Coordinates of C-alpha atoms and ligand atoms in Angstrom, one line a residue:
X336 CA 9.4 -34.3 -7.3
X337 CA 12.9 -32.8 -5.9
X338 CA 12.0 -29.1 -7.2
X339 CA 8.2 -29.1 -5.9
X340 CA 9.8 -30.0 -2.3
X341 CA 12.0 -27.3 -3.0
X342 CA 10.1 -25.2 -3.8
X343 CA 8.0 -26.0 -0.7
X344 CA 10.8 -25.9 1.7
X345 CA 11.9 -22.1 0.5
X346 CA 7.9 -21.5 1.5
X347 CA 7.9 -23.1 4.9
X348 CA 11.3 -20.7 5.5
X349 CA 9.5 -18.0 4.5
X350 CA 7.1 -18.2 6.8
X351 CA 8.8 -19.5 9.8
X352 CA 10.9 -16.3 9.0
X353 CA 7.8 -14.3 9.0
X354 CA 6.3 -15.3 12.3
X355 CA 4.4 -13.0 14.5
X356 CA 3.4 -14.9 17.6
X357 CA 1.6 -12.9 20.5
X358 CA 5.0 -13.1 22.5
X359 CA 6.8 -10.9 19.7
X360 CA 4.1 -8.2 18.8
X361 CA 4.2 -8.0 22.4
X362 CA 7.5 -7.2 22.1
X363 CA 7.2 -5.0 19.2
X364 CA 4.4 -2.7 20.6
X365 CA 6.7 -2.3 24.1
X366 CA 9.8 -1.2 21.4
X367 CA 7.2 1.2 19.6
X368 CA 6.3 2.9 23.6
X369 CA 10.1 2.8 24.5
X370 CA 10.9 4.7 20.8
X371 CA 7.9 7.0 21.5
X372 CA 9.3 8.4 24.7
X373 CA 12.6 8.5 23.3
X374 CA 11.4 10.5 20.0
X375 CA 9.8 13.4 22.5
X376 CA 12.4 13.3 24.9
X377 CA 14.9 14.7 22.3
X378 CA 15.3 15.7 18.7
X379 CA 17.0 12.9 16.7
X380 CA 16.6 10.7 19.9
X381 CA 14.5 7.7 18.0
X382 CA 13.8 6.6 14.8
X383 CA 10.5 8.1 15.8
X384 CA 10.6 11.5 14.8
X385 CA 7.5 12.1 16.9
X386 CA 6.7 15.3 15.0
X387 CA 4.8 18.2 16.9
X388 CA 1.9 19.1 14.6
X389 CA 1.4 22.6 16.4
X390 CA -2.1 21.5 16.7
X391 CA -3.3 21.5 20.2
X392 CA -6.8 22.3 20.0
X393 CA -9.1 19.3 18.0
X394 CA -12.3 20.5 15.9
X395 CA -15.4 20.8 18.5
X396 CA -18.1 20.2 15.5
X397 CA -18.9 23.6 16.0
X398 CA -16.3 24.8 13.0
X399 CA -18.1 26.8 10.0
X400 CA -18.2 28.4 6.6
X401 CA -16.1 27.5 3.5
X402 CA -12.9 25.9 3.2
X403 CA -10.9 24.1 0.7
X404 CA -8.2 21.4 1.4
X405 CA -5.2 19.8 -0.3
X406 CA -4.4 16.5 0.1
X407 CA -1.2 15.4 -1.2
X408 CA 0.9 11.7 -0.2
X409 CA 0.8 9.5 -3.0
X410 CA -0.2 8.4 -5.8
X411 CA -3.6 10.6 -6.4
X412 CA -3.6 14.2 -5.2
X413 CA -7.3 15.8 -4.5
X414 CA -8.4 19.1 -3.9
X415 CA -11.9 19.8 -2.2
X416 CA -14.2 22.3 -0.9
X417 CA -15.9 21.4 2.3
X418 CA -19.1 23.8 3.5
X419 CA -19.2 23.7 7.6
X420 CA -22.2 24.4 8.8
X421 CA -21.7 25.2 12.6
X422 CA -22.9 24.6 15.5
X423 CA -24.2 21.2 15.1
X424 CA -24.6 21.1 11.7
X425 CA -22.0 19.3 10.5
X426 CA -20.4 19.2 7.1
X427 CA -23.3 20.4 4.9
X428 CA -21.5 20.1 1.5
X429 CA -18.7 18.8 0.4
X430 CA -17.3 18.0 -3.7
X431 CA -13.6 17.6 -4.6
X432 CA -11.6 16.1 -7.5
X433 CA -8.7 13.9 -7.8
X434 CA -6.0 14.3 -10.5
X435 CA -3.3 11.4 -10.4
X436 CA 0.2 12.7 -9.8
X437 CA 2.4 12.1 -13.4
X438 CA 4.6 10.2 -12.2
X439 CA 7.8 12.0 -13.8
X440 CA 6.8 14.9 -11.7
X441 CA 7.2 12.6 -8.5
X442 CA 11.0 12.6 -9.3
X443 CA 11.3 15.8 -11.0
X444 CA 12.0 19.9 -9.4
X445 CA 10.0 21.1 -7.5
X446 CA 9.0 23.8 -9.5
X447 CA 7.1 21.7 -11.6
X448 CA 5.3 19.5 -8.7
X449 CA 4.0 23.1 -7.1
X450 CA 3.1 24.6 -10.3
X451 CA 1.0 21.6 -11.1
X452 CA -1.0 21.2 -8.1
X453 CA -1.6 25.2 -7.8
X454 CA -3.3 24.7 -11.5
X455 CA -5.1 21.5 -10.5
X456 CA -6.7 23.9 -7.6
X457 CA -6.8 27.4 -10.0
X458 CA -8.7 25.2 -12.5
X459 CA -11.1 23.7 -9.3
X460 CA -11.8 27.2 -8.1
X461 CA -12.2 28.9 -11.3
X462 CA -15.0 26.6 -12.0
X463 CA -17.2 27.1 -9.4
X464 CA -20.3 29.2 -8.8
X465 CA -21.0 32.5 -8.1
X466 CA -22.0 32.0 -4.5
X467 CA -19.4 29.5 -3.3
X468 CA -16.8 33.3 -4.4
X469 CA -15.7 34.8 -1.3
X470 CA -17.1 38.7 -0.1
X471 CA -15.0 40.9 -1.8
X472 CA -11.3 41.6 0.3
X473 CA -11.8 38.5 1.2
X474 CA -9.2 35.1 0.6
X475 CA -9.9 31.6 0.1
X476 CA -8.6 29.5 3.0
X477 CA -6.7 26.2 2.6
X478 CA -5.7 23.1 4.6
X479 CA -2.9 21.6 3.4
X480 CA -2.3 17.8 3.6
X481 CA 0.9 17.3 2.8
X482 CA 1.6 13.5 4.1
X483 CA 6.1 13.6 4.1
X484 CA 7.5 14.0 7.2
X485 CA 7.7 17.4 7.9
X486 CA 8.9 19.5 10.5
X487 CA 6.8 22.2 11.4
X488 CA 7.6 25.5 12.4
X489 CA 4.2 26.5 13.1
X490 CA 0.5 25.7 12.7
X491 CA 0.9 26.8 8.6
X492 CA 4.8 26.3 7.9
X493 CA 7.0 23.9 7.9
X494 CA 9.9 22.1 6.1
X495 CA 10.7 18.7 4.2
X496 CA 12.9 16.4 6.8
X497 CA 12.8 13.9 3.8
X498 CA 10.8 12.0 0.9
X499 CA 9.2 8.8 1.2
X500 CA 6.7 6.2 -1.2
X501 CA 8.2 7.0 -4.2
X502 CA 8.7 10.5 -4.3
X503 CA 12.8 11.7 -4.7
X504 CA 12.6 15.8 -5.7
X505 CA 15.9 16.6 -4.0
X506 CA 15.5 20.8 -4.2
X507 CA 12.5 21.1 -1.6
X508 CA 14.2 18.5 1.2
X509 CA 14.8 21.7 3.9
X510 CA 12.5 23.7 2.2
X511 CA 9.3 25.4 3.3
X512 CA 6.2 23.5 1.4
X513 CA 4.1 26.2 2.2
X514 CA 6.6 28.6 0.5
X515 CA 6.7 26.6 -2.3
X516 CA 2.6 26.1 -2.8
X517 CA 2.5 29.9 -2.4
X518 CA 4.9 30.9 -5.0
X519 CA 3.4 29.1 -7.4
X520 CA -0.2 30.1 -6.9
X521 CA 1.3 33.8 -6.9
X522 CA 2.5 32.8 -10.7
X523 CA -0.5 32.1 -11.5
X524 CA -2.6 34.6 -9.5
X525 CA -4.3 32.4 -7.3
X526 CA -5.5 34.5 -4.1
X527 CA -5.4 31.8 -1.5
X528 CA -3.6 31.6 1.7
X529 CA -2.4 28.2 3.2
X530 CA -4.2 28.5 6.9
X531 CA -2.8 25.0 8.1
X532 CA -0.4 22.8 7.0
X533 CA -0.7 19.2 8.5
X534 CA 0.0 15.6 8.0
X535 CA -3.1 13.0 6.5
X536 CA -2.4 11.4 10.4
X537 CA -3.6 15.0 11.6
X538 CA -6.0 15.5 9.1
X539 CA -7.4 11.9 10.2
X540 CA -7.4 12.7 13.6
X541 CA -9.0 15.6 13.5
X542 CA -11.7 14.6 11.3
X543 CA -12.2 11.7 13.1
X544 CA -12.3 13.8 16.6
X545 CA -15.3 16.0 14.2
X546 CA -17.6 13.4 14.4
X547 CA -16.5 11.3 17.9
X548 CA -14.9 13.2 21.0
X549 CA -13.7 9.7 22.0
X550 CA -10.7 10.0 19.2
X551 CA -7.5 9.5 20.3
X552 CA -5.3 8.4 17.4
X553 CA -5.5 8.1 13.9
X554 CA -3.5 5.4 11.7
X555 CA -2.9 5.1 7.6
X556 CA -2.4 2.1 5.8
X557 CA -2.3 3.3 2.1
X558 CA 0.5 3.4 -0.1
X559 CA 2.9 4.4 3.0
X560 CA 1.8 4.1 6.9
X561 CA 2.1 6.5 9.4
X562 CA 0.0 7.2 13.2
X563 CA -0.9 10.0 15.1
X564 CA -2.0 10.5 18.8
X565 CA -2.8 13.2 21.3
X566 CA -0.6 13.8 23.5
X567 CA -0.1 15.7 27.2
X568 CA 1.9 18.6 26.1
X569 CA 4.0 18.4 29.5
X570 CA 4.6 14.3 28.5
X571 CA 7.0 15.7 25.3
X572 CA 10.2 17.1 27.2
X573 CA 11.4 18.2 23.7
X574 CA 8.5 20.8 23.4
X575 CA 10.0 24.4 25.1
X576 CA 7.3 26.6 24.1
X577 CA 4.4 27.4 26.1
X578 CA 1.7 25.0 27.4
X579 CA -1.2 25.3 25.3
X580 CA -4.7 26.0 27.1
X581 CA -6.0 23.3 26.4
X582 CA -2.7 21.0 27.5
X583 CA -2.9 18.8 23.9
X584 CA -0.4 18.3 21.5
X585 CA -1.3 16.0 18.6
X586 CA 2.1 14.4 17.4
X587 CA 2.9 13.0 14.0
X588 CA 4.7 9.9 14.8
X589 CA 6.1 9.2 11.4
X590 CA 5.5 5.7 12.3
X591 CA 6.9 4.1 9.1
X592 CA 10.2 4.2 10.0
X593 CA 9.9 2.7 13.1
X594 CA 12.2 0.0 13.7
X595 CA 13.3 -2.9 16.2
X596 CA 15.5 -5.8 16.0
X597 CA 12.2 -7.5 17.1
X598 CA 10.8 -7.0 13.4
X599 CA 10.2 -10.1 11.8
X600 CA 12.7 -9.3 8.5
X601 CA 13.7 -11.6 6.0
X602 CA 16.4 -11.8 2.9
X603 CA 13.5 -10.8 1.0
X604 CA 12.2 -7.2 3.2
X605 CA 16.7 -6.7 3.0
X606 CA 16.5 -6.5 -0.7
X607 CA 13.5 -4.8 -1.2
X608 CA 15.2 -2.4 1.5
X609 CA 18.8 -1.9 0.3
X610 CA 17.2 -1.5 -3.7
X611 CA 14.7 1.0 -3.1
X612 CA 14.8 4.7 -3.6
X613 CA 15.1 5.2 0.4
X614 CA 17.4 2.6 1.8
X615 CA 17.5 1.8 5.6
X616 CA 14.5 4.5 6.6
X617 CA 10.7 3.4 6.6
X618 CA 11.5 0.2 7.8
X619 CA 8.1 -0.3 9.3
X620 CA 6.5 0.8 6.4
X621 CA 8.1 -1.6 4.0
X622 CA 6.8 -4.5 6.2
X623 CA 3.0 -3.2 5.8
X624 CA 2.0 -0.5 3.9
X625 CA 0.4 -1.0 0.1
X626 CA 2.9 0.1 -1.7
X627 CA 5.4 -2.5 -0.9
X628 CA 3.4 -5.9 0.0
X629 CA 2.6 -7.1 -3.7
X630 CA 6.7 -6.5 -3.8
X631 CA 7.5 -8.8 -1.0
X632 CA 5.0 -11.4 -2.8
X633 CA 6.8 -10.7 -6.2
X634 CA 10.1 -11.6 -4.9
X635 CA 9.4 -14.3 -2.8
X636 CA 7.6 -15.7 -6.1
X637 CA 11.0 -15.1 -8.4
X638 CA 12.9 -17.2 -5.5
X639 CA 11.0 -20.1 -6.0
X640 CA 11.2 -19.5 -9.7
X641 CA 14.7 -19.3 -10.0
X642 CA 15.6 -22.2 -7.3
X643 CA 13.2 -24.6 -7.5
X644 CA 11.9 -24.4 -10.9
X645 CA 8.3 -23.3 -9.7
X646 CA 7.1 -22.0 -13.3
X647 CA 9.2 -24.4 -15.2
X648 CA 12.5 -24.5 -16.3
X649 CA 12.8 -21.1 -16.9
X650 CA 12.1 -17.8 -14.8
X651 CA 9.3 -16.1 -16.1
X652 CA 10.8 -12.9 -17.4
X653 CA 7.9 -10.6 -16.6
X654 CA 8.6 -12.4 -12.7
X655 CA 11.6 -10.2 -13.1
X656 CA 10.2 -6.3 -12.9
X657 CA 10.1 -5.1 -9.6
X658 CA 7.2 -3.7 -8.4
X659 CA 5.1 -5.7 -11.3
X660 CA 3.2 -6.9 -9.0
X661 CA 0.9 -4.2 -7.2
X662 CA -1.0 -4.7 -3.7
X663 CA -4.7 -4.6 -5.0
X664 CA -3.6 -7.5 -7.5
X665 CA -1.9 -9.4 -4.9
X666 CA -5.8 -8.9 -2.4
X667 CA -7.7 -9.3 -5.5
X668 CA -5.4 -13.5 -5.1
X669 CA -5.8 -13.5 -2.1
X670 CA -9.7 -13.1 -1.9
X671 CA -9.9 -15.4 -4.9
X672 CA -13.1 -17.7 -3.7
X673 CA -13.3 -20.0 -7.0
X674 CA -12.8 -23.5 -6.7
X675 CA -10.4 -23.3 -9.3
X676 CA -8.7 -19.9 -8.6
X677 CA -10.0 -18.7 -11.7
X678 CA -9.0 -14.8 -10.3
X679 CA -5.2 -15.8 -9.5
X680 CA -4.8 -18.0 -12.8
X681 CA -5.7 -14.7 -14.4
X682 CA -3.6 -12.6 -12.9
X683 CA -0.5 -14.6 -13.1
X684 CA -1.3 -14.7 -16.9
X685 CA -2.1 -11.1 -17.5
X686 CA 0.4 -9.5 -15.2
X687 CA 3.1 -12.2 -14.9
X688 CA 2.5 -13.7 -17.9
X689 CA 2.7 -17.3 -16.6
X690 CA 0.0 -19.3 -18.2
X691 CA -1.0 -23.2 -17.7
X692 CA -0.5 -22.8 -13.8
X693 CA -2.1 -26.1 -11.9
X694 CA -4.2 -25.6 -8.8
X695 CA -1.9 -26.5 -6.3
X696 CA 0.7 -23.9 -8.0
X697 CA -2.3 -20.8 -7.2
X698 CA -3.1 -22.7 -4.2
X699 CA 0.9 -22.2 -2.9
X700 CA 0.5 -18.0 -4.4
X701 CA -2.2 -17.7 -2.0
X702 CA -0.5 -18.9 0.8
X703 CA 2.6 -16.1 -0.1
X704 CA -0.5 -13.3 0.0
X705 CA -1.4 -14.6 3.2
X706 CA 1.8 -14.9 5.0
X707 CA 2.5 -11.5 3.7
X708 CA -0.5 -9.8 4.3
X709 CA -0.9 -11.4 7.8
X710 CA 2.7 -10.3 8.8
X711 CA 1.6 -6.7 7.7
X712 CA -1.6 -6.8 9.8
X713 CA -0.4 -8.5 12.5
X714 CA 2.9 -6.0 13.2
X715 CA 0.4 -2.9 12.5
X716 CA -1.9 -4.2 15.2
X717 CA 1.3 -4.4 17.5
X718 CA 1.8 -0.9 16.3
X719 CA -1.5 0.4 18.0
X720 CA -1.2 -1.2 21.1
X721 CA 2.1 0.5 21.6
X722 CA 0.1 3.9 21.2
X723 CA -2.3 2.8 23.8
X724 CA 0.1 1.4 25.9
X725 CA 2.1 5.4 25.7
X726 CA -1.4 7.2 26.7
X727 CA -2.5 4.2 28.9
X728 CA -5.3 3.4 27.2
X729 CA -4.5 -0.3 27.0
X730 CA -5.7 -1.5 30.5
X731 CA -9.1 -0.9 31.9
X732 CA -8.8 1.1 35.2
X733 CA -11.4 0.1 37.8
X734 CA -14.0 2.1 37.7
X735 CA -13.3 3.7 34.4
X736 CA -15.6 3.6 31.6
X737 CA -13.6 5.0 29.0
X738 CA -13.5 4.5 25.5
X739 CA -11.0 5.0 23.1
X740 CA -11.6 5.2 19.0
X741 CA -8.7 5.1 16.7
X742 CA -9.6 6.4 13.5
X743 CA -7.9 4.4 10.5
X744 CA -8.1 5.2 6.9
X745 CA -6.0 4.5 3.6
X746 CA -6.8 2.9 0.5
X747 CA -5.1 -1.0 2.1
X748 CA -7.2 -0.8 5.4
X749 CA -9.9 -0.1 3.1
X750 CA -9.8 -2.7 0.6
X751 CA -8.4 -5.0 1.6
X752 CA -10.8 -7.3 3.7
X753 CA -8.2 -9.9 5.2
X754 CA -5.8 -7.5 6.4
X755 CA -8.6 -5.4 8.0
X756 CA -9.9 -8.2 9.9
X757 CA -6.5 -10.0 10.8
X758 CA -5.7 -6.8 12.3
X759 CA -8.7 -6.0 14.1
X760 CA -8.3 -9.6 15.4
X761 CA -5.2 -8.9 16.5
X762 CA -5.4 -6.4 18.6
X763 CA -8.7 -7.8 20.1
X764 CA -6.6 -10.7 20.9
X765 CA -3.6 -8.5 22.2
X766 CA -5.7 -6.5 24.2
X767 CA -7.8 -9.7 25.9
X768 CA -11.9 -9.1 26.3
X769 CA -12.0 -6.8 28.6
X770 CA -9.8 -3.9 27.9
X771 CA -10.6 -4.4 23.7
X772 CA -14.5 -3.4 24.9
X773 CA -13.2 0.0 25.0
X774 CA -11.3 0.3 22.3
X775 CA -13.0 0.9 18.7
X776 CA -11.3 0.8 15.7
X777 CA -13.1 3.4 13.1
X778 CA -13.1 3.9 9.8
X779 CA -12.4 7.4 8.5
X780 CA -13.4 7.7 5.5
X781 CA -11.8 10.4 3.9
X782 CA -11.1 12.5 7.1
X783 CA -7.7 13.8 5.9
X784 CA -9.6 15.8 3.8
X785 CA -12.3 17.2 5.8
X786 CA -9.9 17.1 9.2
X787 CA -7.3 19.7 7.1
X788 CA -10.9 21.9 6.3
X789 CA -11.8 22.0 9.9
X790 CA -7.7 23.0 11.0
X791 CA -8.2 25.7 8.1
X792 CA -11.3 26.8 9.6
X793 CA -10.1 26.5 13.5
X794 CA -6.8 28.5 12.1
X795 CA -8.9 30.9 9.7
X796 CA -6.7 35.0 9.6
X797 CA -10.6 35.9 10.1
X798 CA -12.0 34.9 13.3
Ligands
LIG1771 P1 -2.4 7.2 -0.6 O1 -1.9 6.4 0.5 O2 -1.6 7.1 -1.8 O3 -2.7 8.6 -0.2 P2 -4.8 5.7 -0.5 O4 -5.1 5.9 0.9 O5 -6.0 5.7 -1.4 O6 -3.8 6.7 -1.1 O7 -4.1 4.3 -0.7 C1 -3.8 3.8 -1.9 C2 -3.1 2.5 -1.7 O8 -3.9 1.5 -1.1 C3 -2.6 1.9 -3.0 O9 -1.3 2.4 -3.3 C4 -2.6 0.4 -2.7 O10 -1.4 0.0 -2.2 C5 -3.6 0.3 -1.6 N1 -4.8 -0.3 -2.2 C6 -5.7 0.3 -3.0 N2 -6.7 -0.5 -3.4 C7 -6.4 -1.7 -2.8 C8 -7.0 -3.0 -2.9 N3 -8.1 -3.3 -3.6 N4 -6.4 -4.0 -2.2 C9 -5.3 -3.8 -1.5 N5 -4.7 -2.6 -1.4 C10 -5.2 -1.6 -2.1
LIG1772 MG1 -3.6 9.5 1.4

């Protein structure tokens, strides 16, 4: 009929628009090396904030004794305790919990965020044995992810440049989070002191570097995205304090806002963009990280419903709500191996609430997951080689037999099977055979948590 060729023409667009042949990630990872240098050469000279982390020393695997860390950056905050056990020992215990954030307290004061997560920690602490208590005169010692872009004005202090995925608490933007945490365990007379406060790209890194030497960068793809990378401290002009000993600086890209007329963007990313809670920043970020592809899907979808009839003549009200549509729905479609796409029937009935859909109707869903998720993947891929391109990594020298891990980690990479292996593809495919033999793409599991332990541990008022 005229509407289903509609409906199928608004598709094809969609995807033309959404295109990422080789010859523009190629394009997009030169962009992301050009921004890098421009980020270090200057304050406010890129996009790229290119944040100095004031870590320039990695964990050796040597780090011991007992540490707690924070993690907070989305949607779940966790607090753990993490036993080091030295000199190749390893991490010989480790238990945390994780409280979701309300989320009126993710657009509330800051008071109340604070005061919440220092009772979420008093309450951990309080609860635990007599021989995990610290010698008497002694504090507890906590590294503290806190994954906003920050800017740091040393190892443990550092203020809000801005909030991102969700958040909006206007009163700590150009405050000092680490202030902030402290008041409010003071109120509540918690004795802990903040030893290190880093990024979940640090705390990635770092972890990751725990358990391999050969880490060189760490990558999220959770709710937001953001990277981090070691880099020569005498390669970031910007820097005017001393050269560190060891002549490392890890840098906290701030990846996520990232941006390049090179970016495949279509009418769809532009609305999502100029409606959200953060117009014109984390551009990047809106193109691939979880909390905004199910989005993309969503509105593509009510397109098609509202001008070409795709759900009949009417648009399906529930089509309507933004943000209806979550990423782990939109993979749980996209996986959907059924002959008859039982799993997206059901979910366009129980979130949507679109019933009697036809098989070539799910079918045509699919595809929108796909030529969502594979844009995503494809531009984060194009991401990394633009790191490895900056520390020249993405060339095999002759010779040279080194190899270079990047550790990724976030609830999307991790889940979500087709945009894990469409990236991975990718960059195998950007890199050609030889030079992707020495890069490794690594899963961290959890190393934001354990990488802020060790920085507590390596930043520890006691050794
Ligand atoms: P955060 O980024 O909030 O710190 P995570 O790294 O756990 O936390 O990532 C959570 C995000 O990962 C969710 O917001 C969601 O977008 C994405 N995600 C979680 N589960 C899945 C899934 N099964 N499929 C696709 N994406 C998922
Ligand atoms: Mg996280």
């Amino acid at each position: 009929s005229r509407k289903w060729s509609r409906a199928m023409a608004i598709l094809k667009e969609f995807e033309d628009k959404c295109g990422t042949p080789i010859v523009k990630l190629r394009q997009v990872a030169d962009a992301m090396d050009v921004e890098m240098h421009a980020g270090l050469a200057s304050e406010g000279g890129s996009k790229l904030n290119m944040l100095i982390s004031f870590v320039d020393n990695l964990p050796t695997g040597d780090e011991e004794g007992l540490y707690y860390a924070l993690d907070l950056g989305g949607t779940n905050f966790r607090v753990l305790r993490v036993h080091l056990g030295g000199k190749d020992k390893g991490v010989i215990g480790q238990e945390f919990e994780e409280v979701s954030i309300p989320p009126n307290l993710m657009t509330g004061s800051s008071e109340a965020l604070f005061d919440f997560i220092a009772a979420a920690l008093a309450k951990f602490v309080g609860s635990e044995p007599e021989g995990f208590h610290p010698p008497p005169g002694r504090q507890r010692e906590l590294g503290f992810t806190f994954s906003f872009p920050v800017r740091q004005t040393s190892i443990a202090s550092g203020t809000l440049i801005k909030w991102t995925k969700g958040f909006n608490i206007e009163d700590v933007v150009g405050e000092d989070v680490v202030g902030e945490l402290t008041k409010s365990m003071e109120k509540i007379g918690l004795d802990m002191r903040v030893a290190a406060l880093v990024n979940d790209t640090i705390g990635t890194l770092a972890g990751g570097r725990f358990y391999n030497q050969d880490v060189v960068a760490a990558v999220i793809l959770g709710t937001g995205t953001n990277a981090a990378y070691v880099e020569r401290a005498h390669a970031i002009p910007k820097w005017h304090g001393l050269i560190p000993k060891s002549g490392d600086m890890v840098i906290n890209m701030e990846w996520g806002n990232f941006r390049s007329s090179h970016l495949p963007l279509t009418e769809y990313d532009l609305a999502l963009d100029a409606e959200s809670l953060n117009p014109g920043e984390q551009i990047f970020e809106k193109l691939i990280s979880g909390m905004y592809l199910g989005e993309i899907v969503r509105r593509a979808l009510f397109k098609m419903a509202e001008e070409a009839d795709f759900f009949g003549d009417t648009v399906p009200p529930k089509l309507k709500v933004p943000f209806i549509l979550r990423t782990p729905d939109m993979s749980a479609m996209h996986h959907d191996t059924s002959s008859d796409l039982k799993v997206v029937g059901n979910k366009l009935k129980d979130i949507l609430e679109i019933s009697n859909t036809s098989l070539k109707m799910r079918k045509i869903v699919v595809e929108l997951c796909d030529i969502v998720a594979t844009r995503g993947a494809r531009l984060a891929a194009a991401g990394i080689l633009g790191i490895l391109k900056k520390i020249g990594r993405d060339t095999v020298k002759v010779g040279e037999k080194q190899k270079s891990v990047i550790a990724l980690d976030g609830g999307l990479f991790e889940h979500y099977t087709k945009f894990r292996e469409c990236l991975e593809g990718t960059l195998k495919e950007l890199l050609g055979d030889e030079a992707a033999e020495t890069i490794v793409i690594e899963h961290a599991n959890d190393g934001s948590g354990i990488g802020a332990a060790l920085l507590a541990a390596s930043h520890s008022q006691y050794l």
